[in-house]
mmCIF file of N, CA and C in Angstrom:
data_model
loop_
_atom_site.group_PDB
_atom_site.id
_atom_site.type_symbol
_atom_site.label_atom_id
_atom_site.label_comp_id
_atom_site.label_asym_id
_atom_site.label_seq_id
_atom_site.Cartn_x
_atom_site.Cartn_y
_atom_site.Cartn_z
ATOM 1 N N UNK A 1 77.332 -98.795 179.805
ATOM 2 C CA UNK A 1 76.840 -98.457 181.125
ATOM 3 C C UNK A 1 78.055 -98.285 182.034
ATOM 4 N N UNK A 2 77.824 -97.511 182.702
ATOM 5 C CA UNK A 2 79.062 -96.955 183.578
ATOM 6 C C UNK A 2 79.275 -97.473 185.044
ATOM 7 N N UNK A 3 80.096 -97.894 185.770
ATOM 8 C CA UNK A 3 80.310 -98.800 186.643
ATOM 9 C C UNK A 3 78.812 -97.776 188.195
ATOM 10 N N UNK A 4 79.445 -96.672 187.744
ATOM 11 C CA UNK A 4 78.053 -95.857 189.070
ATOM 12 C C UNK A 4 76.760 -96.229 188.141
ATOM 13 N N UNK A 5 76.276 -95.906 187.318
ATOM 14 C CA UNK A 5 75.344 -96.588 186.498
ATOM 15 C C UNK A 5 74.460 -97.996 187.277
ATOM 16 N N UNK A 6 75.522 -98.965 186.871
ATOM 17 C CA UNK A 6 74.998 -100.682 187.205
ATOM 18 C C UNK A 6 74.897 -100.534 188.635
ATOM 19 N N UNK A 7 75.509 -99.712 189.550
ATOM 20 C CA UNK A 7 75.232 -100.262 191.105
ATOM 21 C C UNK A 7 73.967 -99.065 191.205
ATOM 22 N N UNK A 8 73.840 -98.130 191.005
ATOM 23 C CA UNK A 8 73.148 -97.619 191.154
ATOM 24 C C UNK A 8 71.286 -98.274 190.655
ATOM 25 N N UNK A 9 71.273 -99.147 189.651
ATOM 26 C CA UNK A 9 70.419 -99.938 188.980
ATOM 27 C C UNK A 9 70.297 -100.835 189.848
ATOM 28 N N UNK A 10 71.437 -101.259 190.149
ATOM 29 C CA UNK A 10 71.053 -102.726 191.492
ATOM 30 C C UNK A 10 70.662 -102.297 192.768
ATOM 31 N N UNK A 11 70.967 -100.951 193.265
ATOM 32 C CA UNK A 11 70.509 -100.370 194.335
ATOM 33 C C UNK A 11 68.885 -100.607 194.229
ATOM 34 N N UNK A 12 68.875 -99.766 192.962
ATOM 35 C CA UNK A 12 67.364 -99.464 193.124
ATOM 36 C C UNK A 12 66.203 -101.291 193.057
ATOM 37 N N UNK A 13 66.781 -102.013 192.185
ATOM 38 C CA UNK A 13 66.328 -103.242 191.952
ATOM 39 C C UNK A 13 66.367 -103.910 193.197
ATOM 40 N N UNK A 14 67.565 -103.940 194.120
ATOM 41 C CA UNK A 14 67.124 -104.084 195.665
ATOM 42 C C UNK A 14 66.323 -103.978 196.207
ATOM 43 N N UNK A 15 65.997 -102.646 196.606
ATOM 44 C CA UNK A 15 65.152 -102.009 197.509
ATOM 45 C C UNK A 15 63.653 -102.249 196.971
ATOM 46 N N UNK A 16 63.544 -101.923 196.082
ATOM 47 C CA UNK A 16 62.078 -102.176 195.126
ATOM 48 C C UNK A 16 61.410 -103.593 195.367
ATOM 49 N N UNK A 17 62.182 -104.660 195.125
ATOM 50 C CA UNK A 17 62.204 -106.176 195.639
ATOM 51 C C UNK A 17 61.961 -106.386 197.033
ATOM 52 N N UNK A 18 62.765 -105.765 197.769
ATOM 53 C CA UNK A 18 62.966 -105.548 199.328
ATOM 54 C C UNK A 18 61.852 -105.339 199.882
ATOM 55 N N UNK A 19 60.941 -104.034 199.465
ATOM 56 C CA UNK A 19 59.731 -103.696 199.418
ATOM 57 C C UNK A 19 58.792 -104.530 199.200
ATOM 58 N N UNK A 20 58.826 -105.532 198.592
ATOM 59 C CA UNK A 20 57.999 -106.431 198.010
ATOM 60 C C UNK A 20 57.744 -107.346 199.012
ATOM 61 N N UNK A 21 59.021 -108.126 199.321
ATOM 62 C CA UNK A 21 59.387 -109.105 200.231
ATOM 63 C C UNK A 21 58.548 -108.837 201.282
ATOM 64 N N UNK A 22 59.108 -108.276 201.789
ATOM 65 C CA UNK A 22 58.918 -107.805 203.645
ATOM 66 C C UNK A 22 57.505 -107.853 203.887
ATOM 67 N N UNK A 23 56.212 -108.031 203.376
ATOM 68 C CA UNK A 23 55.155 -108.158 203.749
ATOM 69 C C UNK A 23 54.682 -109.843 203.930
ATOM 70 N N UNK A 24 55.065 -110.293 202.572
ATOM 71 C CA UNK A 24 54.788 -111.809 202.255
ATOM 72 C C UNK A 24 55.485 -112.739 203.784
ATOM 73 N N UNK A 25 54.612 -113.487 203.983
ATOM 74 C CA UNK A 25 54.524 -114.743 205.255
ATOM 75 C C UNK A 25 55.138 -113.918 206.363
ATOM 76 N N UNK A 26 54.614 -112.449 206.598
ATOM 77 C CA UNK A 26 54.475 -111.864 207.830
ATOM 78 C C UNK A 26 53.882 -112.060 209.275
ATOM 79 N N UNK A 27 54.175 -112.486 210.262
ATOM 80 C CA UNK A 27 52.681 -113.059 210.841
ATOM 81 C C UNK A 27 52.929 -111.359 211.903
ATOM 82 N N UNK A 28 51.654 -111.029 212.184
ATOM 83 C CA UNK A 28 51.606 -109.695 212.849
ATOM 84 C C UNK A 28 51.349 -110.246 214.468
ATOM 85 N N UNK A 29 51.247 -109.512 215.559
ATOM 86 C CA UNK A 29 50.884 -109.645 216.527
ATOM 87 C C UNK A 29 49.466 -110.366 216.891
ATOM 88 N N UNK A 30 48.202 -109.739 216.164
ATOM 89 C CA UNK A 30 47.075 -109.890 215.901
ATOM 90 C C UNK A 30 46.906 -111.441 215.625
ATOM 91 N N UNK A 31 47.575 -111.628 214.289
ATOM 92 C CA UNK A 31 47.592 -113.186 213.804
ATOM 93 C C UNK A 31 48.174 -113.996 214.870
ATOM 94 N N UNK A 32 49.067 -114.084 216.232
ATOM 95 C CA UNK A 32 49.551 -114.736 216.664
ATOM 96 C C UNK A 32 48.524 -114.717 217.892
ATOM 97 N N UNK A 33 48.144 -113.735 218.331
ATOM 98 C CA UNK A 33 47.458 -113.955 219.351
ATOM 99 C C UNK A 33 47.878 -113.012 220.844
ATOM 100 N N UNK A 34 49.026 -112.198 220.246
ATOM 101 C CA UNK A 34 49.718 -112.153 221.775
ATOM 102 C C UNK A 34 49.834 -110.747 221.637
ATOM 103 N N UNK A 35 48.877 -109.508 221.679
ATOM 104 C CA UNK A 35 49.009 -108.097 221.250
ATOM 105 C C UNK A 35 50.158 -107.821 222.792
ATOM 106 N N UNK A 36 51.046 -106.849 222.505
ATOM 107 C CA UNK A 36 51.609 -106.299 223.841
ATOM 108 C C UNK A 36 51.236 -104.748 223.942
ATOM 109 N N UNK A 37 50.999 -104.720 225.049
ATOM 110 C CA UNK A 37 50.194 -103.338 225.479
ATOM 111 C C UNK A 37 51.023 -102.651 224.638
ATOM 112 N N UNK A 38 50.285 -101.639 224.273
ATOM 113 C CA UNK A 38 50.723 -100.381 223.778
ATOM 114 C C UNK A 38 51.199 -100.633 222.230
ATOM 115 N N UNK A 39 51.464 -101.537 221.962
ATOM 116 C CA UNK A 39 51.488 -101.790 220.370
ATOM 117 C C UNK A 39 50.106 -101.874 219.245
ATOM 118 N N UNK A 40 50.343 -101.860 218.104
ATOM 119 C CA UNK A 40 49.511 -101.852 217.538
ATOM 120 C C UNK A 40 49.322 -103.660 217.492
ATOM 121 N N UNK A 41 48.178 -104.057 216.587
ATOM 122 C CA UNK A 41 48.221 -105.566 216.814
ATOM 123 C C UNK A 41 48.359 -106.168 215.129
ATOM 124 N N UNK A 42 48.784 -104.644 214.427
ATOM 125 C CA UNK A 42 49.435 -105.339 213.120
ATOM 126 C C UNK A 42 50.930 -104.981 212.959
ATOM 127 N N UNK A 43 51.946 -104.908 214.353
ATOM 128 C CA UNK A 43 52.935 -104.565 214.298
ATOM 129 C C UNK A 43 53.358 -106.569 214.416
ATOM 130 N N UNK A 44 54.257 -106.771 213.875
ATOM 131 C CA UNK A 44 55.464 -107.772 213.498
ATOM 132 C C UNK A 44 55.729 -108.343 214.414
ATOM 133 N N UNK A 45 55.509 -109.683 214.602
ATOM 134 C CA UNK A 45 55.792 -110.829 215.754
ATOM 135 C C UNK A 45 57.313 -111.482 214.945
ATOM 136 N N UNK A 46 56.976 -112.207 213.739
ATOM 137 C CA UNK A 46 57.971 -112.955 213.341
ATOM 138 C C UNK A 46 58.163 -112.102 211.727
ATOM 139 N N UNK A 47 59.145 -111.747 211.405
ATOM 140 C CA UNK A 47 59.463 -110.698 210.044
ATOM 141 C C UNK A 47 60.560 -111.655 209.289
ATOM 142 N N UNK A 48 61.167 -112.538 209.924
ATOM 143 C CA UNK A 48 62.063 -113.121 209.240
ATOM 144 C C UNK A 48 63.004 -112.515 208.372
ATOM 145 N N UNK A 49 63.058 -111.319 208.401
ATOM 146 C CA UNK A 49 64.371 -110.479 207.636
ATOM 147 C C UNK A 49 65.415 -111.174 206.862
ATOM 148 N N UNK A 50 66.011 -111.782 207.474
ATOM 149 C CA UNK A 50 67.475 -112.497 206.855
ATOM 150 C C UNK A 50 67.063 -112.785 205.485
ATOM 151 N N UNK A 51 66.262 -114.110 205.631
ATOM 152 C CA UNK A 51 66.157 -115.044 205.173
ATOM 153 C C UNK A 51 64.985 -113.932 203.512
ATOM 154 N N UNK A 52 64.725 -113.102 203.832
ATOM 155 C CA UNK A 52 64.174 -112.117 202.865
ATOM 156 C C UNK A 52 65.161 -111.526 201.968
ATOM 157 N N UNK A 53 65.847 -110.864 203.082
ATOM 158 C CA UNK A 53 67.342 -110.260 202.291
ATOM 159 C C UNK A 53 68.186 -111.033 201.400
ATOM 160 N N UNK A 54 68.122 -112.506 201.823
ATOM 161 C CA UNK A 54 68.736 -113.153 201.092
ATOM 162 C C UNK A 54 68.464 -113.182 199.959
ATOM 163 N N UNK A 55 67.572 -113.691 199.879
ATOM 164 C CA UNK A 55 65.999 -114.180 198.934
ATOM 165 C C UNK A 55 66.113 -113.047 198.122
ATOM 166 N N UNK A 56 66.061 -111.665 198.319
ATOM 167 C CA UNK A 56 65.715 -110.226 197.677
ATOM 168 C C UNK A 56 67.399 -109.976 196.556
ATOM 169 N N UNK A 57 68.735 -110.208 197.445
ATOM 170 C CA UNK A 57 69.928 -110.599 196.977
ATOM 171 C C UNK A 57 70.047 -111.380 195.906
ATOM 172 N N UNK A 58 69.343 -112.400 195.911
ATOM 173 C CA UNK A 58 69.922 -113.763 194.564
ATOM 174 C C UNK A 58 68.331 -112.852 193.308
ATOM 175 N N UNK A 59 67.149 -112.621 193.646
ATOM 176 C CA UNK A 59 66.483 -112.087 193.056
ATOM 177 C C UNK A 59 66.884 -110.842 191.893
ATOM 178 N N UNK A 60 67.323 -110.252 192.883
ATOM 179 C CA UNK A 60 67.447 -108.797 192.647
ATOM 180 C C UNK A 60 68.669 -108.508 191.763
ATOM 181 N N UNK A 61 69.810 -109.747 191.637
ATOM 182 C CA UNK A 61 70.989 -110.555 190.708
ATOM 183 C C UNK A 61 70.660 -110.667 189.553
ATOM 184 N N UNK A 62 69.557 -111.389 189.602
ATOM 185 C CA UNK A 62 69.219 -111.667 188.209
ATOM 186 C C UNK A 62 68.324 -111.176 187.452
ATOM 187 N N UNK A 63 67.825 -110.232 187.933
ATOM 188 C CA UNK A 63 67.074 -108.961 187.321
ATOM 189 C C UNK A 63 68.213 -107.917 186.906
ATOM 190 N N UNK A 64 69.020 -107.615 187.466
ATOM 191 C CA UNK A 64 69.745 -106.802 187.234
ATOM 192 C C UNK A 64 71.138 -107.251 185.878
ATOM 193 N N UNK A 65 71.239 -108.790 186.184
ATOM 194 C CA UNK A 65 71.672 -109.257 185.150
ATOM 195 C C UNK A 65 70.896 -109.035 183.729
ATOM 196 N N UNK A 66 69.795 -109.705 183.499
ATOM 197 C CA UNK A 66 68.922 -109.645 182.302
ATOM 198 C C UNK A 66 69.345 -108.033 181.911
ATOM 199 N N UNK A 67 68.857 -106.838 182.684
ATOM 200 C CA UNK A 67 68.900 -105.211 182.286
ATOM 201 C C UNK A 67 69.979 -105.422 181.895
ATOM 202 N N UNK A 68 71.190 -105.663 182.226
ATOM 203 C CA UNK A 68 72.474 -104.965 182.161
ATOM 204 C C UNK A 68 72.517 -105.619 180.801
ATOM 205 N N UNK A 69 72.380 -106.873 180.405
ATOM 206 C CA UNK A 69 72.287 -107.078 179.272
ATOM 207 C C UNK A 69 71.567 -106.773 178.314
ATOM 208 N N UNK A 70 70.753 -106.258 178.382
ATOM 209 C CA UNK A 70 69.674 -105.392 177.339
ATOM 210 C C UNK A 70 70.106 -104.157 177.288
ATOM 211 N N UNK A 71 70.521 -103.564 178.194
ATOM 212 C CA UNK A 71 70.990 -102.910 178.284
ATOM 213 C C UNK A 71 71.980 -101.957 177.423
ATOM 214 N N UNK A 72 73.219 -102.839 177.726
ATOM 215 C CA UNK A 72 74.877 -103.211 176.704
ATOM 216 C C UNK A 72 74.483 -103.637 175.508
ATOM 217 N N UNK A 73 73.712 -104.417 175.279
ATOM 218 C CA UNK A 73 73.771 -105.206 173.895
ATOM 219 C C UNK A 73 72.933 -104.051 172.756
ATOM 220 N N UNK A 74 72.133 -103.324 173.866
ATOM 221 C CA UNK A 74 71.285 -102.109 172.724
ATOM 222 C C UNK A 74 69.782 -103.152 172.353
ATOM 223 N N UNK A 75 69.343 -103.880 173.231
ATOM 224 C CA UNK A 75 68.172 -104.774 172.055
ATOM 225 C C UNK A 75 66.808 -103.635 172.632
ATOM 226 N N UNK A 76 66.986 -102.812 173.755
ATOM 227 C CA UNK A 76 66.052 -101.747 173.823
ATOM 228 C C UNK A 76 66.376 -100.658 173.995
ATOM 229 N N UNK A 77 66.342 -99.034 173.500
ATOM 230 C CA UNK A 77 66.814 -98.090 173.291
ATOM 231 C C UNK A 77 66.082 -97.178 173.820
ATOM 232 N N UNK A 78 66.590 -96.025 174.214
ATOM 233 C CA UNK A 78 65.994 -94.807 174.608
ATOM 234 C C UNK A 78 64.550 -94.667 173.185
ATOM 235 N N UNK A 79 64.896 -94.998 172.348
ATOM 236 C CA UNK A 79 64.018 -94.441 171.080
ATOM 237 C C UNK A 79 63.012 -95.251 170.360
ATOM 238 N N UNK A 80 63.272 -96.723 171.432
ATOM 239 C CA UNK A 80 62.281 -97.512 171.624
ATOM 240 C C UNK A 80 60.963 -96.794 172.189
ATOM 241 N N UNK A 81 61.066 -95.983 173.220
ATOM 242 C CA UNK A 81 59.903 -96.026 173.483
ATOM 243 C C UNK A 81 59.408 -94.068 173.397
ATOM 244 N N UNK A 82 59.960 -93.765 172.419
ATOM 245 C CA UNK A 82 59.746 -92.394 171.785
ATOM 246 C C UNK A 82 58.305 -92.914 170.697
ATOM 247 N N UNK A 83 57.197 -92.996 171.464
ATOM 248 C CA UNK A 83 55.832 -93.403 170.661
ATOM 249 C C UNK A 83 55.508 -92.213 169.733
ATOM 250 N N UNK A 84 55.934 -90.759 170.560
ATOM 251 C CA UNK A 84 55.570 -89.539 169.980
ATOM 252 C C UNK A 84 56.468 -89.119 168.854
ATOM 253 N N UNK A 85 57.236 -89.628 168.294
ATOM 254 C CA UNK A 85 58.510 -89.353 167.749
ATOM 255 C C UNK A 85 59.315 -87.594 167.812
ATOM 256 N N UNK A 86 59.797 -87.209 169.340
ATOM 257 C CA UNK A 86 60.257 -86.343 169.455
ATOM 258 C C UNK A 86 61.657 -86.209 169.824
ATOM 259 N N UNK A 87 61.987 -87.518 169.437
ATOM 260 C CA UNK A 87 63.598 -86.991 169.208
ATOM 261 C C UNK A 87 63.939 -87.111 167.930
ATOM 262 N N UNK A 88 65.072 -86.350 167.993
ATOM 263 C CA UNK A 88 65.717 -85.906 166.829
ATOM 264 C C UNK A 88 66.328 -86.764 165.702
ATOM 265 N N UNK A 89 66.293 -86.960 164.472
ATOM 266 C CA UNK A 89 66.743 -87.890 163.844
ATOM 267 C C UNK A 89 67.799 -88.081 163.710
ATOM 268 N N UNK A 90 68.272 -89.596 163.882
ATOM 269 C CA UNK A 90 69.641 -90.559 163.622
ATOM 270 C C UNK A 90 70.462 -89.707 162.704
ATOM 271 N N UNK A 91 71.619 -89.450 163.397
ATOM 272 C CA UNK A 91 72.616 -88.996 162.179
ATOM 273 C C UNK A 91 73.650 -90.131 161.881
ATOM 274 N N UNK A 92 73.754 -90.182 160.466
ATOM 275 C CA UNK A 92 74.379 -91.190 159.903
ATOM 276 C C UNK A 92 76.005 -90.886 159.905
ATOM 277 N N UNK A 93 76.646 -89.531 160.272
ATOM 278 C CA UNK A 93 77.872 -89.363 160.104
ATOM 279 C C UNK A 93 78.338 -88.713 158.970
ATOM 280 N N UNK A 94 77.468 -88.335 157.909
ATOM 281 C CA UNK A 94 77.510 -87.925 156.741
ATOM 282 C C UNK A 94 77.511 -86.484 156.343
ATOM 283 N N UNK A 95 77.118 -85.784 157.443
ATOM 284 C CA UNK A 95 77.003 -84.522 157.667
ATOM 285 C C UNK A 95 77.867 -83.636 156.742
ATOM 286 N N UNK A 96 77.466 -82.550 155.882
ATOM 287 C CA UNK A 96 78.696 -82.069 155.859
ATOM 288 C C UNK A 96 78.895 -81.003 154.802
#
């Protein structure tokens, strides 16, 4: 795996997580009690961000750890999941 490869994998394992986060122990306007004119009353009183990002950071580490190692080591392959068998067969080097 190639160094743009792995960040590019952790990018995405970020954001995906990130996505996840940001809803969980949301409290909205509505839930608190205190709508302000002109807002909606499921717009975001307390979002706690940081403390998500963090959380999404040490997460999103060790997901990306496990891949990178399955990864490198080969224990799952592009041809793992060729159910249809349409790639081309293994050449042994023998060719000739």
């Amino acid at each position: 795996m190639s160094i743009t490869s792995a960040i590019v994998l952790y990018a995405v394992l970020w954001f995906m997580t990130f996505l996840i986060a940001i809803p969980i122990r949301l409290k909205t306007q509505g839930d608190m009690g205190e709508v302000v004119p002109g807002t909606h009353a499921g717009a975001p009183e307390h979002h706690n961000l940081k403390p998500k990002a963090l959380i999404t950071t040490v997460v999103a580490a060790v997901m990306w750890g496990i891949l990178f190692w399955i990864i490198t080591t080969g224990q799952i392959t592009v041809r793992d999941f060729d159910w249809m068998d349409r790639l081309p067969p293994v050449s042994d080097g023998t060719d000739g």
